[in-house]
Amino acid sequence: MADLAALQNDKTLQTACETLWNDLMLTKVYVTGGLGPSASNEGFTRDYDLPNATAYAETCAAVALVFWAQRMLHLDMDGRYADMLELALFNGALVGLSREGTTYFYANPLESDGTPTRWHWHDCPCCTMNVSRLVASVAGYMVSASDDTLAFHLYGGIDTTRTLGGVATRVTEVSRYPFDGAIAITVDPASPADFTLMLRVPGWCGKASAMVNGAAVPMVLDKGYLRITRRWQAGDTVALSLPMRPERVYAHPCGDQQRRSGRAAARAARLLRRRGGSRGCGPAPSPAAGRRIDRHPKPAL
Ligand SMILES: [Zn+2]
């Protein structure tokens, strides 16, 4: 539907897509970018029904969210879509595949006693196919371009040659993103050329900074992107710093799991640690060791 909205310049379709997107983001998406809590219908149930242990959050659904987020991003270049693309790519979709690439998750529970393990194969092998095509096409999600603009949506090692401002231009980006936010970009037009670089500053990053050839650039963002328009020369450099401060993320109080868990849980919020675009997981605090989950007080809303 988003593609059709773009092809036909149909604002009514775009508005419908935005309505569906906003509903999803406000009430139906896991903090990992996972979608769909229910195995019975492989889909949605009711608002804020986001259980951890029984989360279905099929790998295919996260892959689909990556696809959709990119289409929405291309409708109006709003960084909120790229933020979700990143979240679903790194945390909802790729985690479905083992590091060896030989086994995979179909469902992705956010809480486990160790019982669920990745499949070698599944009677319904949709997820492995979808992850395979996503991995094979992941370069297509990093940047997009028009005649006079190159937009960076993700970082992590990019080498692309495009015609920008009418001039063949090689642009390289070097970083350890998403593990480190130090981004180094080199711009090499075949001859001096006028065009714009758009650099995504993720929504999770509060103190980004940028320099061109060592000179600071004012951090004025347009829908989450820093636009740098100038006459580019061969060898120009851009340094973008995206500090990744570890942060706590608390569950929405409407989450059903909290309501069912009674008074003890009501005093504490479900808590996740994030750093940059990555979401963390680890062993639960051990009551025997004197570590209580409600050491982390629920924030006032
Ligand atoms: Zn699937």
PDB file of C-alpha atoms and ligand atoms in Angstrom:
ATOM      1  CA  MET A   1       0.000   0.000   0.000  1.00  0.00           C
ATOM      2  CA  ALA A   2       2.899   2.373   0.740  1.00  0.00           C
ATOM      3  CA  ASP A   3       4.422   1.587  -2.650  1.00  0.00           C
ATOM      4  CA  LEU A   4       1.073   2.293  -4.319  1.00  0.00           C
ATOM      5  CA  ALA A   5       0.799   5.573  -2.420  1.00  0.00           C
ATOM      6  CA  ALA A   6       4.209   6.562  -3.823  1.00  0.00           C
ATOM      7  CA  LEU A   7       3.562   5.349  -7.374  1.00  0.00           C
ATOM      8  CA  GLN A   8       0.189   7.048  -7.647  1.00  0.00           C
ATOM      9  CA  ASN A   9       1.019   9.992  -5.382  1.00  0.00           C
ATOM     10  CA  ASP A  10      -2.104   9.036  -3.468  1.00  0.00           C
ATOM     11  CA  LYS A  11      -2.210  10.965  -0.200  1.00  0.00           C
ATOM     12  CA  THR A  12      -5.267   9.054   1.017  1.00  0.00           C
ATOM     13  CA  LEU A  13      -3.303   5.811   0.846  1.00  0.00           C
ATOM     14  CA  GLN A  14      -0.361   7.465   2.563  1.00  0.00           C
ATOM     15  CA  THR A  15      -2.644   8.722   5.341  1.00  0.00           C
ATOM     16  CA  ALA A  16      -4.059   5.211   5.778  1.00  0.00           C
ATOM     17  CA  CYS A  17      -0.526   3.820   6.020  1.00  0.00           C
ATOM     18  CA  GLU A  18       0.364   6.435   8.624  1.00  0.00           C
ATOM     19  CA  THR A  19      -2.743   5.611  10.668  1.00  0.00           C
ATOM     20  CA  LEU A  20      -1.838   1.919  10.678  1.00  0.00           C
ATOM     21  CA  TRP A  21       1.790   2.742  11.474  1.00  0.00           C
ATOM     22  CA  ASN A  22       0.911   4.995  14.407  1.00  0.00           C
ATOM     23  CA  ASP A  23      -1.441   2.398  15.879  1.00  0.00           C
ATOM     24  CA  LEU A  24       1.285  -0.222  15.591  1.00  0.00           C
ATOM     25  CA  MET A  25       3.926   1.970  17.189  1.00  0.00           C
ATOM     26  CA  LEU A  26       1.747   3.138  20.076  1.00  0.00           C
ATOM     27  CA  THR A  27       0.167  -0.122  21.179  1.00  0.00           C
ATOM     28  CA  LYS A  28       1.414  -3.226  19.384  1.00  0.00           C
ATOM     29  CA  VAL A  29       5.170  -3.363  18.937  1.00  0.00           C
ATOM     30  CA  TYR A  30       7.696  -5.003  21.248  1.00  0.00           C
ATOM     31  CA  VAL A  31      10.717  -3.068  22.397  1.00  0.00           C
ATOM     32  CA  THR A  32      12.761  -5.280  20.062  1.00  0.00           C
ATOM     33  CA  GLY A  33      10.710  -4.428  16.996  1.00  0.00           C
ATOM     34  CA  GLY A  34       8.918  -7.773  17.278  1.00  0.00           C
ATOM     35  CA  LEU A  35       5.285  -7.913  16.198  1.00  0.00           C
ATOM     36  CA  GLY A  36       2.318 -10.126  16.963  1.00  0.00           C
ATOM     37  CA  PRO A  37       2.077 -11.679  20.432  1.00  0.00           C
ATOM     38  CA  SER A  38      -0.214 -14.556  19.547  1.00  0.00           C
ATOM     39  CA  ALA A  39       0.625 -17.975  18.118  1.00  0.00           C
ATOM     40  CA  SER A  40      -3.055 -18.877  17.637  1.00  0.00           C
ATOM     41  CA  ASN A  41      -3.551 -16.354  14.854  1.00  0.00           C
ATOM     42  CA  GLU A  42       0.091 -15.561  14.178  1.00  0.00           C
ATOM     43  CA  GLY A  43      -0.875 -11.967  14.668  1.00  0.00           C
ATOM     44  CA  PHE A  44      -2.278  -9.227  16.850  1.00  0.00           C
ATOM     45  CA  THR A  45      -4.772  -9.470  19.656  1.00  0.00           C
ATOM     46  CA  ARG A  46      -5.586  -6.314  21.627  1.00  0.00           C
ATOM     47  CA  ASP A  47      -3.711  -3.150  22.470  1.00  0.00           C
ATOM     48  CA  TYR A  48      -0.773  -3.566  24.851  1.00  0.00           C
ATOM     49  CA  ASP A  49      -1.012  -7.363  24.824  1.00  0.00           C
ATOM     50  CA  LEU A  50       2.743  -7.859  24.789  1.00  0.00           C
ATOM     51  CA  PRO A  51       3.672 -10.846  26.948  1.00  0.00           C
ATOM     52  CA  ASN A  52       7.358 -11.669  27.197  1.00  0.00           C
ATOM     53  CA  ALA A  53       7.525 -15.424  27.776  1.00  0.00           C
ATOM     54  CA  THR A  54       4.850 -16.350  25.254  1.00  0.00           C
ATOM     55  CA  ALA A  55       5.676 -13.709  22.687  1.00  0.00           C
ATOM     56  CA  TYR A  56       5.227 -15.075  19.193  1.00  0.00           C
ATOM     57  CA  ALA A  57       6.971 -12.161  17.474  1.00  0.00           C
ATOM     58  CA  GLU A  58       7.630 -14.246  14.406  1.00  0.00           C
ATOM     59  CA  THR A  59      10.885 -13.539  12.623  1.00  0.00           C
ATOM     60  CA  CYS A  60       8.924 -12.995   9.414  1.00  0.00           C
ATOM     61  CA  ALA A  61       6.952 -10.205  11.058  1.00  0.00           C
ATOM     62  CA  ALA A  62      10.114  -8.310  11.975  1.00  0.00           C
ATOM     63  CA  VAL A  63      11.400  -8.770   8.423  1.00  0.00           C
ATOM     64  CA  ALA A  64       8.114  -7.381   7.135  1.00  0.00           C
ATOM     65  CA  LEU A  65       8.459  -4.396   9.465  1.00  0.00           C
ATOM     66  CA  VAL A  66      11.874  -3.664   7.944  1.00  0.00           C
ATOM     67  CA  PHE A  67      10.304  -3.749   4.480  1.00  0.00           C
ATOM     68  CA  TRP A  68       7.409  -1.524   5.509  1.00  0.00           C
ATOM     69  CA  ALA A  69       9.572   0.960   7.393  1.00  0.00           C
ATOM     70  CA  GLN A  70      11.733   1.465   4.307  1.00  0.00           C
ATOM     71  CA  ARG A  71       8.677   2.106   2.136  1.00  0.00           C
ATOM     72  CA  MET A  72       7.313   4.611   4.664  1.00  0.00           C
ATOM     73  CA  LEU A  73      10.734   6.252   4.900  1.00  0.00           C
ATOM     74  CA  HIS A  74      10.807   6.783   1.163  1.00  0.00           C
ATOM     75  CA  LEU A  75       7.402   8.476   1.253  1.00  0.00           C
ATOM     76  CA  ASP A  76       8.630  11.472   3.227  1.00  0.00           C
ATOM     77  CA  MET A  77      12.152  10.806   4.554  1.00  0.00           C
ATOM     78  CA  ASP A  78      11.122  10.915   8.187  1.00  0.00           C
ATOM     79  CA  GLY A  79      13.764   9.488  10.491  1.00  0.00           C
ATOM     80  CA  ARG A  80      11.176   7.876  12.760  1.00  0.00           C
ATOM     81  CA  TYR A  81      10.752   5.215  10.091  1.00  0.00           C
ATOM     82  CA  ALA A  82      14.492   4.684   9.833  1.00  0.00           C
ATOM     83  CA  ASP A  83      14.622   4.353  13.626  1.00  0.00           C
ATOM     84  CA  MET A  84      12.136   1.507  13.442  1.00  0.00           C
ATOM     85  CA  LEU A  85      13.876   0.002  10.426  1.00  0.00           C
ATOM     86  CA  GLU A  86      17.066  -0.117  12.467  1.00  0.00           C
ATOM     87  CA  LEU A  87      15.332  -1.511  15.542  1.00  0.00           C
ATOM     88  CA  ALA A  88      13.568  -4.272  13.633  1.00  0.00           C
ATOM     89  CA  LEU A  89      16.625  -5.105  11.534  1.00  0.00           C
ATOM     90  CA  PHE A  90      19.127  -5.461  14.344  1.00  0.00           C
ATOM     91  CA  ASN A  91      16.872  -6.688  17.131  1.00  0.00           C
ATOM     92  CA  GLY A  92      13.760  -8.248  15.658  1.00  0.00           C
ATOM     93  CA  ALA A  93      14.911  -9.868  12.422  1.00  0.00           C
ATOM     94  CA  LEU A  94      18.616 -10.699  12.474  1.00  0.00           C
ATOM     95  CA  VAL A  95      18.400 -12.213  15.949  1.00  0.00           C
ATOM     96  CA  GLY A  96      16.188 -14.845  14.381  1.00  0.00           C
ATOM     97  CA  LEU A  97      19.292 -16.249  12.714  1.00  0.00           C
ATOM     98  CA  SER A  98      22.153 -17.899  14.610  1.00  0.00           C
ATOM     99  CA  ARG A  99      25.611 -16.367  14.272  1.00  0.00           C
ATOM    100  CA  GLU A 100      26.663 -19.448  12.309  1.00  0.00           C
ATOM    101  CA  GLY A 101      23.715 -18.968   9.973  1.00  0.00           C
ATOM    102  CA  THR A 102      22.657 -22.599  10.310  1.00  0.00           C
ATOM    103  CA  THR A 103      19.722 -22.430  12.728  1.00  0.00           C
ATOM    104  CA  TYR A 104      16.955 -19.966  13.275  1.00  0.00           C
ATOM    105  CA  PHE A 105      14.095 -18.884  15.483  1.00  0.00           C
ATOM    106  CA  TYR A 106      10.543 -18.939  14.226  1.00  0.00           C
ATOM    107  CA  ALA A 107       9.062 -17.324  17.353  1.00  0.00           C
ATOM    108  CA  ASN A 108      11.134 -14.885  19.393  1.00  0.00           C
ATOM    109  CA  PRO A 109      10.083 -14.849  23.062  1.00  0.00           C
ATOM    110  CA  LEU A 110      11.585 -12.048  25.129  1.00  0.00           C
ATOM    111  CA  GLU A 111      11.857 -14.226  28.218  1.00  0.00           C
ATOM    112  CA  SER A 112      13.027 -17.815  28.376  1.00  0.00           C
ATOM    113  CA  ASP A 113      13.919 -20.614  30.764  1.00  0.00           C
ATOM    114  CA  GLY A 114      16.307 -21.903  28.133  1.00  0.00           C
ATOM    115  CA  THR A 115      13.809 -24.277  26.546  1.00  0.00           C
ATOM    116  CA  PRO A 116      13.278 -22.588  23.179  1.00  0.00           C
ATOM    117  CA  THR A 117      16.156 -23.228  20.834  1.00  0.00           C
ATOM    118  CA  ARG A 118      16.720 -22.317  17.227  1.00  0.00           C
ATOM    119  CA  TRP A 119      15.390 -24.661  14.549  1.00  0.00           C
ATOM    120  CA  HIS A 120      17.511 -26.459  11.983  1.00  0.00           C
ATOM    121  CA  TRP A 121      14.373 -26.615   9.886  1.00  0.00           C
ATOM    122  CA  HIS A 122      10.694 -26.032  10.436  1.00  0.00           C
ATOM    123  CA  ASP A 123       7.590 -27.551   8.907  1.00  0.00           C
ATOM    124  CA  CYS A 124       6.682 -24.041   7.834  1.00  0.00           C
ATOM    125  CA  PRO A 125      10.042 -22.677   6.649  1.00  0.00           C
ATOM    126  CA  CYS A 126       8.936 -19.124   5.943  1.00  0.00           C
ATOM    127  CA  CYS A 127      11.294 -17.384   8.368  1.00  0.00           C
ATOM    128  CA  THR A 128      14.510 -18.812   7.020  1.00  0.00           C
ATOM    129  CA  MET A 129      13.578 -17.694   3.512  1.00  0.00           C
ATOM    130  CA  ASN A 130      12.628 -14.212   4.632  1.00  0.00           C
ATOM    131  CA  VAL A 131      15.791 -13.736   6.676  1.00  0.00           C
ATOM    132  CA  SER A 132      17.863 -15.014   3.762  1.00  0.00           C
ATOM    133  CA  ARG A 133      16.449 -12.485   1.349  1.00  0.00           C
ATOM    134  CA  LEU A 134      16.767  -9.732   3.934  1.00  0.00           C
ATOM    135  CA  VAL A 135      20.450 -10.491   4.552  1.00  0.00           C
ATOM    136  CA  ALA A 136      21.074 -10.713   0.827  1.00  0.00           C
ATOM    137  CA  SER A 137      19.525  -7.282   0.301  1.00  0.00           C
ATOM    138  CA  VAL A 138      20.662  -5.508   3.464  1.00  0.00           C
ATOM    139  CA  ALA A 139      22.952  -3.149   1.536  1.00  0.00           C
ATOM    140  CA  GLY A 140      19.825  -1.634   0.004  1.00  0.00           C
ATOM    141  CA  TYR A 141      18.701  -0.333   3.381  1.00  0.00           C
ATOM    142  CA  MET A 142      21.825   1.663   4.193  1.00  0.00           C
ATOM    143  CA  VAL A 143      21.472   4.625   1.827  1.00  0.00           C
ATOM    144  CA  SER A 144      19.142   6.039  -0.790  1.00  0.00           C
ATOM    145  CA  ALA A 145      19.770   8.679  -3.401  1.00  0.00           C
ATOM    146  CA  SER A 146      18.157  11.193  -5.721  1.00  0.00           C
ATOM    147  CA  ASP A 147      19.833  13.341  -8.370  1.00  0.00           C
ATOM    148  CA  ASP A 148      21.187  15.801  -5.833  1.00  0.00           C
ATOM    149  CA  THR A 149      21.012  14.030  -2.475  1.00  0.00           C
ATOM    150  CA  LEU A 150      22.555  11.002  -0.838  1.00  0.00           C
ATOM    151  CA  ALA A 151      20.846   9.966   2.394  1.00  0.00           C
ATOM    152  CA  PHE A 152      22.478   7.739   4.984  1.00  0.00           C
ATOM    153  CA  HIS A 153      19.903   5.744   6.951  1.00  0.00           C
ATOM    154  CA  LEU A 154      22.314   3.278   8.562  1.00  0.00           C
ATOM    155  CA  TYR A 155      26.050   3.098   8.987  1.00  0.00           C
ATOM    156  CA  GLY A 156      28.519   0.282   9.312  1.00  0.00           C
ATOM    157  CA  GLY A 157      30.792   0.203   6.259  1.00  0.00           C
ATOM    158  CA  ILE A 158      29.497   1.621   2.976  1.00  0.00           C
ATOM    159  CA  ASP A 159      31.213   2.126  -0.354  1.00  0.00           C
ATOM    160  CA  THR A 160      28.948   3.433  -3.080  1.00  0.00           C
ATOM    161  CA  THR A 161      29.331   5.398  -6.299  1.00  0.00           C
ATOM    162  CA  ARG A 162      26.412   7.541  -7.410  1.00  0.00           C
ATOM    163  CA  THR A 163      25.790  10.406  -9.788  1.00  0.00           C
ATOM    164  CA  LEU A 164      25.200  13.391  -7.523  1.00  0.00           C
ATOM    165  CA  GLY A 165      24.808  16.907  -8.838  1.00  0.00           C
ATOM    166  CA  GLY A 166      25.549  15.479 -12.267  1.00  0.00           C
ATOM    167  CA  VAL A 167      28.961  14.134 -11.231  1.00  0.00           C
ATOM    168  CA  ALA A 168      30.010  10.553 -10.555  1.00  0.00           C
ATOM    169  CA  THR A 169      30.819  10.507  -6.864  1.00  0.00           C
ATOM    170  CA  ARG A 170      32.291   7.797  -4.698  1.00  0.00           C
ATOM    171  CA  VAL A 171      31.233   7.974  -1.062  1.00  0.00           C
ATOM    172  CA  THR A 172      32.748   5.726   1.572  1.00  0.00           C
ATOM    173  CA  GLU A 173      31.733   5.341   5.177  1.00  0.00           C
ATOM    174  CA  VAL A 174      33.801   3.566   7.798  1.00  0.00           C
ATOM    175  CA  SER A 175      32.627   2.728  11.304  1.00  0.00           C
ATOM    176  CA  ARG A 176      31.916  -0.049  13.763  1.00  0.00           C
ATOM    177  CA  TYR A 177      28.240   0.910  13.857  1.00  0.00           C
ATOM    178  CA  PRO A 178      26.002  -0.256  15.512  1.00  0.00           C
ATOM    179  CA  PHE A 179      28.590  -1.031  18.199  1.00  0.00           C
ATOM    180  CA  ASP A 180      30.271   2.377  18.030  1.00  0.00           C
ATOM    181  CA  GLY A 181      28.954   5.758  16.928  1.00  0.00           C
ATOM    182  CA  ALA A 182      32.132   7.236  15.411  1.00  0.00           C
ATOM    183  CA  ILE A 183      31.262   7.604  11.718  1.00  0.00           C
ATOM    184  CA  ALA A 184      33.874   8.635   9.127  1.00  0.00           C
ATOM    185  CA  ILE A 185      32.704   9.536   5.623  1.00  0.00           C
ATOM    186  CA  THR A 186      34.849  10.472   2.634  1.00  0.00           C
ATOM    187  CA  VAL A 187      33.360  12.142  -0.432  1.00  0.00           C
ATOM    188  CA  ASP A 188      35.153  11.864  -3.782  1.00  0.00           C
ATOM    189  CA  PRO A 189      33.353  13.494  -6.726  1.00  0.00           C
ATOM    190  CA  ALA A 190      35.117  13.179 -10.077  1.00  0.00           C
ATOM    191  CA  SER A 191      34.952  16.978 -10.201  1.00  0.00           C
ATOM    192  CA  PRO A 192      33.587  19.574  -7.743  1.00  0.00           C
ATOM    193  CA  ALA A 193      29.824  19.124  -7.440  1.00  0.00           C
ATOM    194  CA  ASP A 194      26.883  20.655  -5.610  1.00  0.00           C
ATOM    195  CA  PHE A 195      24.720  18.196  -3.704  1.00  0.00           C
ATOM    196  CA  THR A 196      23.390  17.324  -0.269  1.00  0.00           C
ATOM    197  CA  LEU A 197      24.404  14.638   2.161  1.00  0.00           C
ATOM    198  CA  MET A 198      21.665  13.642   4.582  1.00  0.00           C
ATOM    199  CA  LEU A 199      22.936  11.960   7.709  1.00  0.00           C
ATOM    200  CA  ARG A 200      20.472  10.201   9.955  1.00  0.00           C
ATOM    201  CA  VAL A 201      20.778  11.105  13.613  1.00  0.00           C
ATOM    202  CA  PRO A 202      18.913   8.289  15.368  1.00  0.00           C
ATOM    203  CA  GLY A 203      16.113   9.140  17.749  1.00  0.00           C
ATOM    204  CA  TRP A 204      17.985   7.405  20.575  1.00  0.00           C
ATOM    205  CA  CYS A 205      20.951   9.765  20.223  1.00  0.00           C
ATOM    206  CA  GLY A 206      20.657  12.978  22.184  1.00  0.00           C
ATOM    207  CA  LYS A 207      24.058  14.575  21.679  1.00  0.00           C
ATOM    208  CA  ALA A 208      25.207  14.056  18.136  1.00  0.00           C
ATOM    209  CA  SER A 209      27.837  16.253  16.530  1.00  0.00           C
ATOM    210  CA  ALA A 210      29.314  16.550  13.073  1.00  0.00           C
ATOM    211  CA  MET A 211      32.259  18.120  11.299  1.00  0.00           C
ATOM    212  CA  VAL A 212      33.136  18.715   7.652  1.00  0.00           C
ATOM    213  CA  ASN A 213      36.877  18.803   7.022  1.00  0.00           C
ATOM    214  CA  GLY A 214      37.365  19.356  10.756  1.00  0.00           C
ATOM    215  CA  ALA A 215      34.940  22.295  11.050  1.00  0.00           C
ATOM    216  CA  ALA A 216      31.841  21.878  13.218  1.00  0.00           C
ATOM    217  CA  VAL A 217      28.473  21.749  11.474  1.00  0.00           C
ATOM    218  CA  PRO A 218      25.369  23.241  13.173  1.00  0.00           C
ATOM    219  CA  MET A 219      23.179  20.351  14.311  1.00  0.00           C
ATOM    220  CA  VAL A 220      19.890  21.479  12.792  1.00  0.00           C
ATOM    221  CA  LEU A 221      17.858  18.376  12.088  1.00  0.00           C
ATOM    222  CA  ASP A 222      15.065  17.938   9.571  1.00  0.00           C
ATOM    223  CA  LYS A 223      12.907  14.964  10.620  1.00  0.00           C
ATOM    224  CA  GLY A 224      15.917  13.274  12.173  1.00  0.00           C
ATOM    225  CA  TYR A 225      18.399  14.012   9.386  1.00  0.00           C
ATOM    226  CA  LEU A 226      21.281  16.467   9.263  1.00  0.00           C
ATOM    227  CA  ARG A 227      21.464  18.032   5.818  1.00  0.00           C
ATOM    228  CA  ILE A 228      24.856  19.209   4.566  1.00  0.00           C
ATOM    229  CA  THR A 229      24.617  21.069   1.267  1.00  0.00           C
ATOM    230  CA  ARG A 230      27.803  22.407  -0.297  1.00  0.00           C
ATOM    231  CA  ARG A 231      30.132  22.198  -3.242  1.00  0.00           C
ATOM    232  CA  TRP A 232      31.933  18.942  -2.518  1.00  0.00           C
ATOM    233  CA  GLN A 233      35.548  18.414  -3.529  1.00  0.00           C
ATOM    234  CA  ALA A 234      37.508  15.200  -3.837  1.00  0.00           C
ATOM    235  CA  GLY A 235      38.774  14.107  -0.442  1.00  0.00           C
ATOM    236  CA  ASP A 236      36.234  16.032   1.633  1.00  0.00           C
ATOM    237  CA  THR A 237      35.575  14.339   4.935  1.00  0.00           C
ATOM    238  CA  VAL A 238      32.603  14.204   7.269  1.00  0.00           C
ATOM    239  CA  ALA A 239      32.895  13.052  10.852  1.00  0.00           C
ATOM    240  CA  LEU A 240      29.645  12.196  12.615  1.00  0.00           C
ATOM    241  CA  SER A 241      29.607  11.330  16.292  1.00  0.00           C
ATOM    242  CA  LEU A 242      26.617   9.423  17.672  1.00  0.00           C
ATOM    243  CA  PRO A 243      27.311   8.812  21.375  1.00  0.00           C
ATOM    244  CA  MET A 244      25.802   5.544  22.601  1.00  0.00           C
ATOM    245  CA  ARG A 245      25.009   6.000  26.241  1.00  0.00           C
ATOM    246  CA  PRO A 246      23.520   2.903  27.928  1.00  0.00           C
ATOM    247  CA  GLU A 247      19.970   3.680  29.009  1.00  0.00           C
ATOM    248  CA  ARG A 248      17.100   2.037  30.812  1.00  0.00           C
ATOM    249  CA  VAL A 249      13.844   1.557  28.950  1.00  0.00           C
ATOM    250  CA  TYR A 250      10.699   0.860  30.971  1.00  0.00           C
ATOM    251  CA  ALA A 251       7.664  -1.046  29.770  1.00  0.00           C
ATOM    252  CA  HIS A 252       4.424   0.802  29.212  1.00  0.00           C
ATOM    253  CA  PRO A 253       2.263   0.442  32.338  1.00  0.00           C
ATOM    254  CA  CYS A 254      -0.638  -0.842  30.264  1.00  0.00           C
ATOM    255  CA  GLY A 255       1.251  -4.018  29.502  1.00  0.00           C
ATOM    256  CA  ASP A 256      -0.992  -6.932  30.408  1.00  0.00           C
ATOM    257  CA  GLN A 257       1.807  -8.926  31.920  1.00  0.00           C
ATOM    258  CA  GLN A 258       2.309  -6.336  34.599  1.00  0.00           C
ATOM    259  CA  ARG A 259      -1.374  -6.193  35.417  1.00  0.00           C
ATOM    260  CA  ARG A 260      -1.532  -9.968  35.764  1.00  0.00           C
ATOM    261  CA  SER A 261       1.576 -10.119  37.903  1.00  0.00           C
ATOM    262  CA  GLY A 262      -0.054  -8.408  40.851  1.00  0.00           C
ATOM    263  CA  ARG A 263       1.224  -6.021  43.445  1.00  0.00           C
ATOM    264  CA  ALA A 264       4.886  -6.999  43.428  1.00  0.00           C
ATOM    265  CA  ALA A 265       5.255  -6.313  39.755  1.00  0.00           C
ATOM    266  CA  ALA A 266       3.077  -3.245  40.037  1.00  0.00           C
ATOM    267  CA  ARG A 267       5.803  -1.675  42.145  1.00  0.00           C
ATOM    268  CA  ALA A 268       8.386  -2.317  39.485  1.00  0.00           C
ATOM    269  CA  ALA A 269       8.478  -1.729  35.784  1.00  0.00           C
ATOM    270  CA  ARG A 270       9.683  -4.232  33.275  1.00  0.00           C
ATOM    271  CA  LEU A 271      13.075  -2.951  32.388  1.00  0.00           C
ATOM    272  CA  LEU A 272      15.373  -3.249  29.425  1.00  0.00           C
ATOM    273  CA  ARG A 273      18.803  -1.828  28.819  1.00  0.00           C
ATOM    274  CA  ARG A 274      19.618  -0.382  25.483  1.00  0.00           C
ATOM    275  CA  ARG A 275      22.737   1.085  23.994  1.00  0.00           C
ATOM    276  CA  GLY A 276      22.335   2.870  20.712  1.00  0.00           C
ATOM    277  CA  GLY A 277      20.171   0.819  18.412  1.00  0.00           C
ATOM    278  CA  SER A 278      20.904  -2.413  20.280  1.00  0.00           C
ATOM    279  CA  ARG A 279      18.660  -4.008  22.856  1.00  0.00           C
ATOM    280  CA  GLY A 280      20.204  -6.110  25.600  1.00  0.00           C
ATOM    281  CA  CYS A 281      19.207  -9.333  27.249  1.00  0.00           C
ATOM    282  CA  GLY A 282      20.677 -11.328  30.078  1.00  0.00           C
ATOM    283  CA  PRO A 283      19.921 -13.556  33.057  1.00  0.00           C
ATOM    284  CA  ALA A 284      17.153 -12.450  35.366  1.00  0.00           C
ATOM    285  CA  PRO A 285      18.161 -11.010  38.743  1.00  0.00           C
ATOM    286  CA  SER A 286      18.406 -13.758  41.360  1.00  0.00           C
ATOM    287  CA  PRO A 287      16.299 -13.264  44.502  1.00  0.00           C
ATOM    288  CA  ALA A 288      18.712 -15.606  46.316  1.00  0.00           C
ATOM    289  CA  ALA A 289      21.518 -13.204  45.620  1.00  0.00           C
ATOM    290  CA  GLY A 290      19.489 -10.397  47.117  1.00  0.00           C
ATOM    291  CA  ARG A 291      18.949  -8.662  43.809  1.00  0.00           C
ATOM    292  CA  ARG A 292      15.359  -7.613  43.364  1.00  0.00           C
ATOM    293  CA  ILE A 293      13.838  -6.426  40.175  1.00  0.00           C
ATOM    294  CA  ASP A 294      12.059  -3.662  42.056  1.00  0.00           C
ATOM    295  CA  ARG A 295      15.385  -2.045  42.858  1.00  0.00           C
ATOM    296  CA  HIS A 296      14.546  -0.158  39.716  1.00  0.00           C
ATOM    297  CA  PRO A 297      11.640   2.053  40.712  1.00  0.00           C
ATOM    298  CA  LYS A 298       8.927   2.601  38.202  1.00  0.00           C
ATOM    299  CA  PRO A 299       9.262   6.106  36.742  1.00  0.00           C
ATOM    300  CA  ALA A 300       6.470   8.596  37.216  1.00  0.00           C
ATOM    301  CA  LEU A 301       4.381   9.079  34.090  1.00  0.00           C
TER     302      LEU A 301
HETATM  303 ZN    ZN B   1       8.007 -17.003   9.298  1.00  0.00          ZN
END
